[in-house]
mmCIF file of C-alpha atoms in Angstrom:
data_model
loop_
_atom_site.group_PDB
_atom_site.id
_atom_site.type_symbol
_atom_site.label_atom_id
_atom_site.label_comp_id
_atom_site.label_asym_id
_atom_site.label_seq_id
_atom_site.Cartn_x
_atom_site.Cartn_y
_atom_site.Cartn_z
ATOM 1 C CA MET V 1 -12.271 -35.989 -26.116
ATOM 2 C CA GLY V 2 -9.918 -33.666 -28.005
ATOM 3 C CA ARG V 3 -8.141 -30.746 -26.356
ATOM 4 C CA ASN V 4 -10.045 -28.145 -28.384
ATOM 5 C CA GLU V 5 -13.364 -29.682 -27.379
ATOM 6 C CA MET V 6 -12.243 -29.644 -23.735
ATOM 7 C CA LYS V 7 -11.284 -25.964 -23.993
ATOM 8 C CA PHE V 8 -14.702 -25.142 -25.448
ATOM 9 C CA LEU V 9 -16.525 -27.064 -22.709
ATOM 10 C CA ASN V 10 -14.424 -25.332 -20.038
ATOM 11 C CA LEU V 11 -15.349 -21.966 -21.532
ATOM 12 C CA ILE V 12 -19.050 -22.877 -21.518
ATOM 13 C CA LEU V 13 -18.735 -24.079 -17.913
ATOM 14 C CA PHE V 14 -16.913 -20.876 -16.875
ATOM 15 C CA VAL V 15 -19.427 -18.503 -18.501
ATOM 16 C CA THR V 16 -22.466 -20.474 -17.328
ATOM 17 C CA THR V 17 -21.317 -20.789 -13.727
ATOM 18 C CA LEU V 18 -20.248 -17.172 -13.250
ATOM 19 C CA GLY V 19 -23.278 -15.953 -15.212
ATOM 20 C CA PHE V 20 -25.549 -17.891 -12.850
ATOM 21 C CA ILE V 21 -23.726 -16.552 -9.770
ATOM 22 C CA GLY V 22 -23.937 -12.998 -11.110
ATOM 23 C CA TRP V 23 -27.630 -13.272 -11.987
ATOM 24 C CA TRP V 24 -28.594 -14.840 -8.651
ATOM 25 C CA SER V 25 -26.563 -12.480 -6.470
ATOM 26 C CA TYR V 26 -26.727 -9.052 -8.112
ATOM 27 C CA ASP V 27 -30.052 -7.763 -6.781
ATOM 28 C CA ASN V 28 -30.024 -9.485 -3.406
ATOM 29 C CA THR V 29 -31.821 -7.226 -0.936
ATOM 30 C CA GLY V 30 -33.139 -9.908 1.424
ATOM 31 C CA GLU V 31 -32.297 -10.704 5.003
ATOM 32 C CA LEU V 32 -28.749 -11.493 6.053
ATOM 33 C CA ARG V 33 -29.655 -15.096 6.945
ATOM 34 C CA ASP V 34 -31.169 -15.740 3.500
ATOM 35 C CA ASN V 35 -28.184 -14.252 1.694
ATOM 36 C CA PHE V 36 -25.862 -16.241 3.956
ATOM 37 C CA LYS V 37 -27.523 -19.464 2.799
ATOM 38 C CA ARG V 38 -27.518 -18.391 -0.841
ATOM 39 C CA GLY V 39 -23.819 -17.636 -0.548
ATOM 40 C CA LEU V 40 -23.106 -21.140 0.749
ATOM 41 C CA ILE V 41 -25.121 -22.675 -2.090
ATOM 42 C CA GLY V 42 -23.314 -20.466 -4.601
ATOM 43 C CA ALA V 43 -19.950 -21.548 -3.192
ATOM 44 C CA GLY V 44 -21.056 -25.166 -3.586
ATOM 45 C CA VAL V 45 -21.980 -24.555 -7.225
ATOM 46 C CA VAL V 46 -18.576 -22.968 -7.906
ATOM 47 C CA ALA V 47 -16.755 -25.817 -6.136
ATOM 48 C CA THR V 48 -18.628 -28.376 -8.234
ATOM 49 C CA ALA V 49 -17.890 -26.522 -11.465
ATOM 50 C CA TYR V 50 -14.193 -26.213 -10.606
ATOM 51 C CA GLY V 51 -14.054 -29.942 -9.932
ATOM 52 C CA MET V 52 -15.135 -30.542 -13.540
ATOM 53 C CA VAL V 53 -12.089 -28.746 -14.972
ATOM 54 C CA ARG V 54 -9.413 -31.198 -16.095
ATOM 55 C CA SER V 55 -6.300 -31.111 -13.948
ATOM 56 C CA GLY V 56 -2.932 -32.763 -14.410
ATOM 57 C CA ASN V 57 -0.122 -30.223 -14.635
ATOM 58 C CA GLY V 58 2.198 -31.918 -12.149
ATOM 59 C CA GLN V 59 4.862 -32.601 -14.761
ATOM 60 C CA ILE V 60 5.542 -28.916 -15.429
ATOM 61 C CA PHE V 61 6.150 -28.182 -11.732
ATOM 62 C CA GLY V 62 8.676 -30.969 -11.247
ATOM 63 C CA ARG V 63 9.451 -32.288 -7.783
ATOM 64 C CA PHE V 64 7.557 -29.437 -6.082
ATOM 65 C CA SER V 65 4.227 -30.273 -7.729
ATOM 66 C CA TRP V 66 2.865 -31.470 -4.357
ATOM 67 C CA PHE V 67 3.511 -28.004 -2.876
ATOM 68 C CA TRP V 68 1.794 -26.141 -5.717
ATOM 69 C CA ARG V 69 -1.187 -28.507 -5.667
ATOM 70 C CA GLY V 70 -1.611 -27.765 -1.966
ATOM 71 C CA THR V 71 -1.237 -24.015 -2.279
ATOM 72 C CA SER V 72 -3.652 -23.940 -5.216
ATOM 73 C CA LYS V 73 -6.332 -25.214 -2.815
ATOM 74 C CA PHE V 74 -5.456 -22.290 -0.554
ATOM 75 C CA CYS V 75 -6.351 -20.020 -3.483
ATOM 76 C CA PHE V 76 -9.477 -22.082 -4.122
ATOM 77 C CA LEU V 77 -10.683 -21.233 -0.601
ATOM 78 C CA TYR V 78 -10.350 -17.553 -1.536
ATOM 79 C CA LEU V 79 -12.546 -18.208 -4.586
ATOM 80 C CA LEU V 80 -15.230 -19.742 -2.361
ATOM 81 C CA PHE V 81 -14.950 -16.813 0.075
ATOM 82 C CA LEU V 82 -15.496 -14.290 -2.741
ATOM 83 C CA THR V 83 -18.485 -16.296 -3.990
ATOM 84 C CA TRP V 84 -20.029 -16.204 -0.531
ATOM 85 C CA VAL V 85 -19.377 -12.456 -0.135
ATOM 86 C CA VAL V 86 -20.945 -11.498 -3.464
ATOM 87 C CA PHE V 87 -24.354 -12.785 -2.363
ATOM 88 C CA HIS V 88 -24.630 -10.197 0.423
ATOM 89 C CA THR V 89 -25.610 -6.577 0.294
ATOM 90 C CA SER V 90 -22.797 -4.039 0.511
ATOM 91 C CA LYS V 91 -23.861 -3.100 4.051
ATOM 92 C CA ASP V 92 -23.862 -6.705 5.280
ATOM 93 C CA ALA V 93 -20.661 -7.646 3.449
ATOM 94 C CA ARG V 94 -18.755 -4.741 5.031
ATOM 95 C CA HIS V 95 -20.174 -5.589 8.444
ATOM 96 C CA LEU V 96 -19.238 -9.268 8.105
ATOM 97 C CA MET V 97 -15.645 -8.266 7.358
ATOM 98 C CA SER V 98 -15.467 -6.964 10.942
ATOM 99 C CA TYR V 99 -15.746 -10.572 12.166
ATOM 100 C CA ILE V 100 -12.476 -11.286 10.333
ATOM 101 C CA ASP V 101 -10.834 -8.174 11.763
ATOM 102 C CA PRO V 102 -12.505 -5.863 14.330
ATOM 103 C CA ASN V 103 -10.820 -2.912 12.627
ATOM 104 C CA LEU V 104 -12.849 -3.507 9.462
ATOM 105 C CA GLY V 105 -16.472 -2.634 8.779
ATOM 106 C CA LYS V 106 -15.762 1.089 9.156
ATOM 107 C CA PRO V 107 -15.791 3.707 6.370
ATOM 108 C CA VAL V 108 -12.359 4.327 4.890
ATOM 109 C CA THR V 109 -11.416 7.965 5.284
ATOM 110 C CA LYS V 110 -11.544 10.117 2.189
ATOM 111 C CA GLY V 111 -8.582 12.121 3.463
ATOM 112 C CA MET V 112 -5.965 9.443 2.835
ATOM 113 C CA HIS V 113 -2.460 10.462 1.837
ATOM 114 C CA THR V 114 -2.126 11.362 -1.838
ATOM 115 C CA TYR V 115 1.109 11.657 -3.776
ATOM 116 C CA ASP V 116 0.662 14.894 -5.691
ATOM 117 C CA ASP V 117 0.396 17.351 -2.802
ATOM 118 C CA ASN V 118 3.881 18.836 -3.267
ATOM 119 C CA CYS V 119 5.374 18.159 -6.684
ATOM 120 C CA GLU V 120 8.358 20.454 -6.472
ATOM 121 C CA LEU V 121 11.462 18.283 -6.833
ATOM 122 C CA LEU V 122 12.826 18.665 -3.306
ATOM 123 C CA TRP V 123 14.221 15.981 -1.029
ATOM 124 C CA GLU V 124 11.602 16.536 1.693
ATOM 125 C CA ASN V 125 8.821 16.013 -0.870
ATOM 126 C CA VAL V 126 10.460 12.852 -2.195
ATOM 127 C CA ALA V 127 10.997 11.500 1.324
ATOM 128 C CA ASP V 128 7.328 12.166 2.158
ATOM 129 C CA ASN V 129 6.310 9.789 -0.654
ATOM 130 C CA ILE V 130 8.524 6.943 0.542
ATOM 131 C CA ASP V 131 5.983 4.999 2.577
ATOM 132 C CA HIS V 132 4.793 1.381 2.828
ATOM 133 C CA TYR V 133 3.794 1.402 -0.844
ATOM 134 C CA PHE V 134 7.400 2.127 -1.793
ATOM 135 C CA TRP V 135 8.600 -1.072 -0.127
ATOM 136 C CA ILE V 136 5.611 -3.054 -1.381
ATOM 137 C CA HIS V 137 6.564 -1.939 -4.901
ATOM 138 C CA ALA V 138 10.059 -3.368 -4.510
ATOM 139 C CA ILE V 139 8.868 -6.674 -3.010
ATOM 140 C CA ASN V 140 6.112 -7.081 -5.601
ATOM 141 C CA TRP V 141 8.448 -6.559 -8.542
ATOM 142 C CA PHE V 142 11.030 -8.935 -7.141
ATOM 143 C CA ALA V 143 8.287 -11.556 -6.770
ATOM 144 C CA ALA V 144 6.971 -10.758 -10.254
ATOM 145 C CA ALA V 145 10.452 -11.353 -11.678
ATOM 146 C CA LEU V 146 10.477 -14.853 -10.172
ATOM 147 C CA ILE V 147 7.104 -15.529 -11.795
ATOM 148 C CA VAL V 148 7.409 -13.961 -15.262
ATOM 149 C CA ARG V 149 11.161 -14.591 -15.760
ATOM 150 C CA ASP V 150 11.456 -12.246 -18.746
ATOM 151 C CA VAL V 151 13.165 -8.902 -18.158
ATOM 152 C CA VAL V 152 11.653 -7.234 -21.275
ATOM 153 C CA PHE V 153 8.126 -8.356 -20.392
ATOM 154 C CA LEU V 154 8.598 -7.131 -16.827
ATOM 155 C CA ASN V 155 9.921 -3.690 -17.741
ATOM 156 C CA PHE V 156 7.100 -3.196 -20.231
ATOM 157 C CA TRP V 157 4.651 -4.205 -17.502
ATOM 158 C CA SER V 158 6.298 -1.732 -15.110
ATOM 159 C CA VAL V 159 5.741 1.166 -17.508
ATOM 160 C CA LEU V 160 2.229 -0.045 -18.336
ATOM 161 C CA ASP V 161 1.293 0.157 -14.652
ATOM 162 C CA GLU V 162 2.189 3.834 -14.641
ATOM 163 C CA PHE V 163 -0.079 4.440 -17.632
ATOM 164 C CA ILE V 164 -2.867 2.598 -15.813
ATOM 165 C CA GLU V 165 -2.421 4.913 -12.836
ATOM 166 C CA LEU V 166 -2.502 7.980 -15.085
ATOM 167 C CA SER V 167 -5.643 6.673 -16.805
ATOM 168 C CA TRP V 168 -7.535 6.036 -13.558
ATOM 169 C CA GLN V 169 -6.367 8.911 -11.376
ATOM 170 C CA HIS V 170 -9.574 10.856 -12.088
ATOM 171 C CA MET V 171 -11.486 8.060 -10.297
ATOM 172 C CA LEU V 172 -8.907 6.815 -7.797
ATOM 173 C CA PRO V 173 -7.256 9.791 -6.064
ATOM 174 C CA HIS V 174 -4.640 7.413 -4.629
ATOM 175 C CA PHE V 175 -3.197 7.122 -8.168
ATOM 176 C CA ARG V 176 -2.385 10.836 -8.388
ATOM 177 C CA GLU V 177 1.373 11.176 -8.305
ATOM 178 C CA CYS V 178 4.017 13.729 -9.179
ATOM 179 C CA TRP V 179 5.883 13.195 -12.429
ATOM 180 C CA TRP V 180 9.087 12.359 -10.590
ATOM 181 C CA ASP V 181 7.216 9.773 -8.500
ATOM 182 C CA HIS V 182 6.157 7.915 -11.673
ATOM 183 C CA VAL V 183 9.554 8.158 -13.363
ATOM 184 C CA PHE V 184 12.069 7.963 -10.528
ATOM 185 C CA LEU V 185 10.555 6.402 -7.389
ATOM 186 C CA ASP V 186 8.395 3.837 -9.202
ATOM 187 C CA VAL V 187 10.133 2.859 -12.439
ATOM 188 C CA LEU V 188 13.818 3.625 -11.890
ATOM 189 C CA VAL V 189 14.389 3.328 -8.131
ATOM 190 C CA THR V 190 12.100 0.431 -7.112
ATOM 191 C CA ASN V 191 10.693 -1.484 -10.094
ATOM 192 C CA THR V 192 13.702 -1.785 -12.397
ATOM 193 C CA PRO V 193 16.319 -2.778 -9.765
ATOM 194 C CA ALA V 194 13.911 -5.321 -8.221
ATOM 195 C CA ILE V 195 13.228 -6.787 -11.678
ATOM 196 C CA PHE V 196 16.889 -7.181 -12.605
ATOM 197 C CA ILE V 197 17.806 -8.651 -9.211
ATOM 198 C CA GLY V 198 14.931 -11.138 -9.435
ATOM 199 C CA VAL V 199 15.744 -12.186 -13.007
ATOM 200 C CA PHE V 200 19.445 -12.522 -12.132
ATOM 201 C CA LEU V 201 18.641 -14.839 -9.218
ATOM 202 C CA ILE V 202 16.227 -16.994 -11.237
ATOM 203 C CA ASN V 203 19.009 -19.096 -12.681
ATOM 204 C CA LYS V 204 21.908 -18.310 -10.349
ATOM 205 C CA LEU V 205 20.167 -19.110 -7.070
ATOM 206 C CA PHE V 206 16.915 -20.942 -7.839
ATOM 207 C CA GLY V 207 17.996 -22.869 -10.932
ATOM 208 C CA LEU V 208 14.843 -21.943 -12.854
ATOM 209 C CA ARG V 209 14.687 -21.479 -16.595
ATOM 210 C CA LYS V 210 14.122 -18.017 -18.027
ATOM 211 C CA TYR V 211 11.179 -17.343 -20.335
ATOM 212 C CA ASP V 212 10.899 -15.543 -23.659
ATOM 213 C CA TRP V 213 7.289 -14.394 -23.903
ATOM 214 C CA PHE V 214 7.763 -12.137 -26.938
ATOM 215 C CA GLY V 215 9.773 -14.547 -29.063
ATOM 216 C CA ARG V 216 12.869 -12.337 -29.074
ATOM 217 C CA GLU V 217 15.426 -15.108 -29.514
ATOM 218 C CA ASN V 218 17.471 -14.668 -32.708
ATOM 219 C CA ALA V 219 15.280 -11.719 -33.779
ATOM 220 C CA LYS V 220 17.085 -8.903 -35.617
ATOM 221 C CA SER V 221 14.873 -6.131 -34.193
ATOM 222 C CA ILE V 222 11.661 -5.548 -32.295
ATOM 223 C CA LEU V 223 9.724 -5.787 -35.573
ATOM 224 C CA HIS V 224 11.041 -9.315 -36.041
ATOM 225 C CA TRP V 225 9.852 -10.556 -32.671
ATOM 226 C CA ASP V 226 7.655 -13.625 -33.065
ATOM 227 C CA LEU V 227 4.967 -11.743 -31.121
ATOM 228 C CA TRP V 228 4.083 -9.698 -34.240
ATOM 229 C CA HIS V 229 3.971 -12.694 -36.580
ATOM 230 C CA ASN V 230 2.254 -15.362 -34.521
ATOM 231 C CA HIS V 231 -1.370 -15.081 -33.427
ATOM 232 C CA LYS V 232 -0.986 -17.699 -30.696
ATOM 233 C CA ARG V 233 1.861 -15.840 -29.012
ATOM 234 C CA LEU V 234 0.177 -12.449 -29.470
ATOM 235 C CA GLN V 235 -3.134 -13.582 -27.959
ATOM 236 C CA ASN V 236 -1.414 -15.226 -24.985
ATOM 237 C CA VAL V 237 0.656 -12.121 -24.244
ATOM 238 C CA LEU V 238 -2.333 -9.783 -24.659
ATOM 239 C CA PHE V 239 -4.462 -11.965 -22.392
ATOM 240 C CA ALA V 240 -1.684 -11.995 -19.786
ATOM 241 C CA PHE V 241 -1.467 -8.195 -19.851
ATOM 242 C CA PHE V 242 -5.265 -7.913 -19.641
ATOM 243 C CA ILE V 243 -5.295 -10.084 -16.500
ATOM 244 C CA ILE V 244 -2.376 -8.106 -15.068
ATOM 245 C CA CYS V 245 -4.068 -4.713 -15.623
ATOM 246 C CA VAL V 246 -7.414 -5.795 -14.198
ATOM 247 C CA ASN V 247 -5.729 -7.414 -11.197
ATOM 248 C CA PHE V 248 -3.770 -4.220 -10.547
ATOM 249 C CA LEU V 249 -6.982 -2.190 -10.519
ATOM 250 C CA THR V 250 -9.002 -4.602 -8.389
ATOM 251 C CA GLY V 251 -6.262 -4.410 -5.783
ATOM 252 C CA PHE V 252 -7.523 -0.872 -5.094
ATOM 253 C CA LEU V 253 -11.179 -1.134 -6.147
ATOM 254 C CA LEU V 254 -11.879 -4.228 -4.037
ATOM 255 C CA ILE V 255 -10.527 -2.799 -0.795
ATOM 256 C CA ASN V 256 -12.459 0.411 -1.451
ATOM 257 C CA SER V 257 -15.684 -1.516 -1.977
ATOM 258 C CA LEU V 258 -15.242 -3.581 1.198
ATOM 259 C CA TRP V 259 -13.918 -0.672 3.297
ATOM 260 C CA ILE V 260 -10.496 -2.231 3.831
ATOM 261 C CA PRO V 261 -7.688 0.236 4.683
ATOM 262 C CA PRO V 262 -4.374 -0.131 2.807
ATOM 263 C CA LYS V 263 -2.559 -1.169 6.000
ATOM 264 C CA ASN V 264 -4.583 -4.278 6.799
ATOM 265 C CA TYR V 265 -3.613 -7.947 6.881
ATOM 266 C CA PHE V 266 -6.347 -8.801 4.370
ATOM 267 C CA ASN V 267 -4.236 -7.109 1.693
ATOM 268 C CA ILE V 268 -1.249 -9.296 2.585
ATOM 269 C CA TYR V 269 -3.414 -12.413 2.359
ATOM 270 C CA ARG V 270 -4.657 -11.310 -1.061
ATOM 271 C CA LEU V 271 -1.103 -10.633 -2.267
ATOM 272 C CA VAL V 272 -0.034 -14.130 -1.151
ATOM 273 C CA VAL V 273 -2.999 -15.658 -2.983
ATOM 274 C CA TRP V 274 -2.170 -13.749 -6.152
ATOM 275 C CA PHE V 275 1.530 -14.602 -5.927
ATOM 276 C CA ILE V 276 0.605 -18.291 -5.864
ATOM 277 C CA LEU V 277 -2.017 -17.891 -8.599
ATOM 278 C CA ALA V 278 0.303 -15.900 -10.833
ATOM 279 C CA ASN V 279 3.075 -18.450 -10.544
ATOM 280 C CA LEU V 280 0.727 -21.329 -11.339
ATOM 281 C CA ALA V 281 -0.951 -19.552 -14.246
ATOM 282 C CA PHE V 282 2.257 -18.151 -15.782
ATOM 283 C CA VAL V 283 4.089 -21.488 -15.653
ATOM 284 C CA GLU V 284 1.054 -23.269 -17.077
ATOM 285 C CA GLY V 285 0.521 -20.604 -19.746
ATOM 286 C CA TYR V 286 4.145 -20.475 -20.857
ATOM 287 C CA HIS V 287 4.425 -24.252 -21.205
ATOM 288 C CA ASP V 288 1.166 -24.238 -23.158
ATOM 289 C CA LEU V 289 2.654 -21.637 -25.493
ATOM 290 C CA ASP V 290 6.098 -23.220 -25.596
ATOM 291 C CA THR V 291 4.847 -26.676 -26.593
ATOM 292 C CA TYR V 292 2.094 -25.587 -28.983
ATOM 293 C CA GLY V 293 1.823 -27.985 -31.913
ATOM 294 C CA THR V 294 3.722 -30.806 -30.185
ATOM 295 C CA PRO V 295 2.416 -33.978 -28.489
ATOM 296 C CA ALA V 296 3.595 -32.593 -25.142
ATOM 297 C CA ASN V 297 0.963 -29.864 -25.392
ATOM 298 C CA LYS V 298 -1.799 -32.407 -24.811
ATOM 299 C CA GLU V 299 -0.470 -33.001 -21.300
ATOM 300 C CA ILE V 300 -1.142 -29.408 -20.200
ATOM 301 C CA SER V 301 -4.527 -28.423 -18.820
ATOM 302 C CA SER V 302 -5.866 -24.918 -18.184
ATOM 303 C CA GLU V 303 -6.869 -25.556 -14.582
ATOM 304 C CA TYR V 304 -4.929 -22.749 -12.945
ATOM 305 C CA ARG V 305 -5.717 -20.205 -15.642
ATOM 306 C CA TRP V 306 -9.416 -20.897 -15.151
ATOM 307 C CA LEU V 307 -9.008 -20.565 -11.381
ATOM 308 C CA THR V 308 -7.198 -17.246 -11.838
ATOM 309 C CA SER V 309 -9.839 -15.942 -14.251
ATOM 310 C CA ALA V 310 -12.688 -16.961 -11.934
ATOM 311 C CA ILE V 311 -11.162 -15.229 -8.901
ATOM 312 C CA LEU V 312 -10.466 -12.091 -10.895
ATOM 313 C CA ALA V 313 -13.989 -12.052 -12.339
ATOM 314 C CA LEU V 314 -15.493 -12.246 -8.842
ATOM 315 C CA GLU V 315 -13.205 -9.488 -7.552
ATOM 316 C CA VAL V 316 -14.363 -7.279 -10.431
ATOM 317 C CA PHE V 317 -18.015 -8.170 -9.770
ATOM 318 C CA ILE V 318 -17.741 -7.361 -6.058
ATOM 319 C CA SER V 319 -15.987 -4.067 -6.851
ATOM 320 C CA TRP V 320 -18.819 -3.153 -9.225
ATOM 321 C CA LYS V 321 -21.708 -4.347 -7.042
ATOM 322 C CA PHE V 322 -20.432 -2.561 -3.913
ATOM 323 C CA ARG V 323 -19.070 0.523 -5.715
ATOM 324 C CA HIS V 324 -21.466 2.976 -4.055
ATOM 325 C CA ASP V 325 -20.524 4.668 -0.796
ATOM 326 C CA THR V 326 -16.893 3.583 -1.033
ATOM 327 C CA GLY V 327 -14.062 5.321 0.724
ATOM 328 C CA ASN V 328 -11.816 6.604 -2.068
ATOM 329 C CA LEU V 329 -13.581 6.256 -5.398
ATOM 330 C CA THR V 330 -14.867 9.203 -7.410
ATOM 331 C CA GLU V 331 -17.534 8.325 -9.984
ATOM 332 C CA VAL V 332 -16.951 10.819 -12.786
ATOM 333 C CA PRO V 333 -17.173 10.523 -16.602
ATOM 334 C CA TRP V 334 -14.149 9.207 -18.447
ATOM 335 C CA PRO V 335 -12.213 12.005 -20.192
ATOM 336 C CA SER V 336 -11.712 11.615 -23.937
ATOM 337 C CA TYR V 337 -7.940 12.061 -23.655
ATOM 338 C CA VAL V 338 -7.944 8.744 -21.768
ATOM 339 C CA THR V 339 -10.513 6.716 -23.704
ATOM 340 C CA ILE V 340 -9.438 7.634 -27.255
ATOM 341 C CA PRO V 341 -5.740 6.596 -26.979
ATOM 342 C CA TRP V 342 -6.690 3.337 -25.256
ATOM 343 C CA ALA V 343 -9.334 2.610 -27.904
ATOM 344 C CA ILE V 344 -6.777 3.187 -30.686
ATOM 345 C CA VAL V 345 -4.131 0.939 -29.101
ATOM 346 C CA VAL V 346 -6.580 -1.871 -28.305
ATOM 347 C CA GLY V 347 -8.150 -1.596 -31.765
ATOM 348 C CA LEU V 348 -4.784 -1.820 -33.565
ATOM 349 C CA LEU V 349 -3.698 -4.816 -31.500
ATOM 350 C CA PHE V 350 -6.991 -6.580 -32.189
ATOM 351 C CA LEU V 351 -6.698 -5.914 -35.933
ATOM 352 C CA ARG V 352 -3.151 -7.307 -35.929
ATOM 353 C CA TRP V 353 -4.274 -10.422 -34.090
ATOM 354 C CA ALA V 354 -7.263 -10.891 -36.438
ATOM 355 C CA TYR V 355 -5.007 -10.516 -39.486
ATOM 356 C CA LEU V 356 -2.590 -13.146 -38.200
ATOM 357 C CA ARG V 357 -5.412 -15.449 -37.122
ATOM 358 C CA VAL V 358 -7.191 -15.336 -40.490
ATOM 359 C CA PHE V 359 -4.414 -14.901 -43.038
ATOM 360 C CA LYS V 360 -1.377 -16.414 -41.311
ATOM 361 C CA PRO V 361 -2.649 -19.206 -39.056
ATOM 362 C CA ILE V 362 -0.179 -21.585 -37.456
ATOM 363 C CA PRO V 363 -0.355 -25.174 -38.783
ATOM 364 C CA PRO V 364 -1.828 -27.374 -36.022
ATOM 365 C CA LEU V 365 1.233 -29.621 -35.790
ATOM 366 C CA SER V 366 3.890 -26.943 -36.153
ATOM 367 C CA PRO V 367 5.597 -25.888 -32.894
ATOM 368 C CA LEU V 368 5.970 -22.189 -32.269
ATOM 369 C CA LYS V 369 9.098 -20.430 -33.375
ATOM 370 C CA ASN V 370 11.566 -20.453 -30.466
ATOM 371 C CA GLY V 371 9.325 -22.956 -28.716
ATOM 372 C CA ASN V 372 10.276 -26.217 -27.111
ATOM 373 C CA LYS V 373 10.098 -28.709 -29.967
ATOM 374 C CA ALA V 374 10.548 -31.824 -27.907
ATOM 375 C CA SER V 375 8.650 -32.103 -24.681
ATOM 376 C CA ILE V 376 7.976 -30.341 -21.421
ATOM 377 C CA LYS V 377 11.123 -29.762 -19.466
ATOM 378 C CA LYS V 378 11.044 -31.282 -16.028
ATOM 379 C CA THR V 379 12.307 -28.117 -14.368
ATOM 380 C CA GLN V 380 10.268 -24.964 -14.148
#
């Protein structure tokens, strides 16, 4: 079976399986014991479907492939857990979380600390906003640098996160920050230094290869980046940013829906899962992009990208299903000053991709510009 046929069958399997889980679980109002059983059956269906996805990416992870295979199963357990949770009612799901941690199962206070209480640029106000999220920011961006390995991609992502916060602050009060918090504490003080330190250590300490997601090598200017002239590269980068943005939001929406406070070990477990998933998916995705049009590309499956997409889809579904009576979520209409700019940007990017896809397609056997024209490198 050809690789394109396999991709199509994987897509059908993904949509069918998650569609079935969503249909069977959305209106569950039965007894806890019945939903418990349905959740176990649903987890079995997901496990069976995942087993049908072609694997075989060991060569791109080198001598540590055994470690990443093992940790991917750790993430797979999280997928089964989410599948089981989604079959319950919001009341039962929140109550069952208390069996994991006795501190859970209680409403999250609506009076949590916000970051726009005192926006006058004074040291005491700045110091008040340096809390656990400040240090999590630094650790997350250092870890992200080890995963993405592209300083331009990372800094664009850093700024994009701030726009996501600004766009959702009318619904998530926790996103409300002072201007200097966005610019100085987030971007300049924590994100950027962590990114540059991580990227510097990629090769110096860990011996990993750096990536070029945008195709910047040998480009005269930003307009000459391969990203704007290659539909394959553009769609991969856009998909990566879509996953990143949704994951960033579910990190807050999911814990709201399940009544999980920010300072809880469940959040650490989720961050570990997503660190593993992101590394697997980014390495797999970059090698898929880097070897496009070469025989080496046939050796790369989409196993970890499907696993990542499935977990994210279930996190979104749980956040939506259990959205009522959450701790820190305000359901208000979207303001036009948020929706219109996003619609314009997304529309222009889609039109550019469609133009490249239709009028400037890449020949099937032509490797991408700046791509690896030989074979998959044994090192990550």
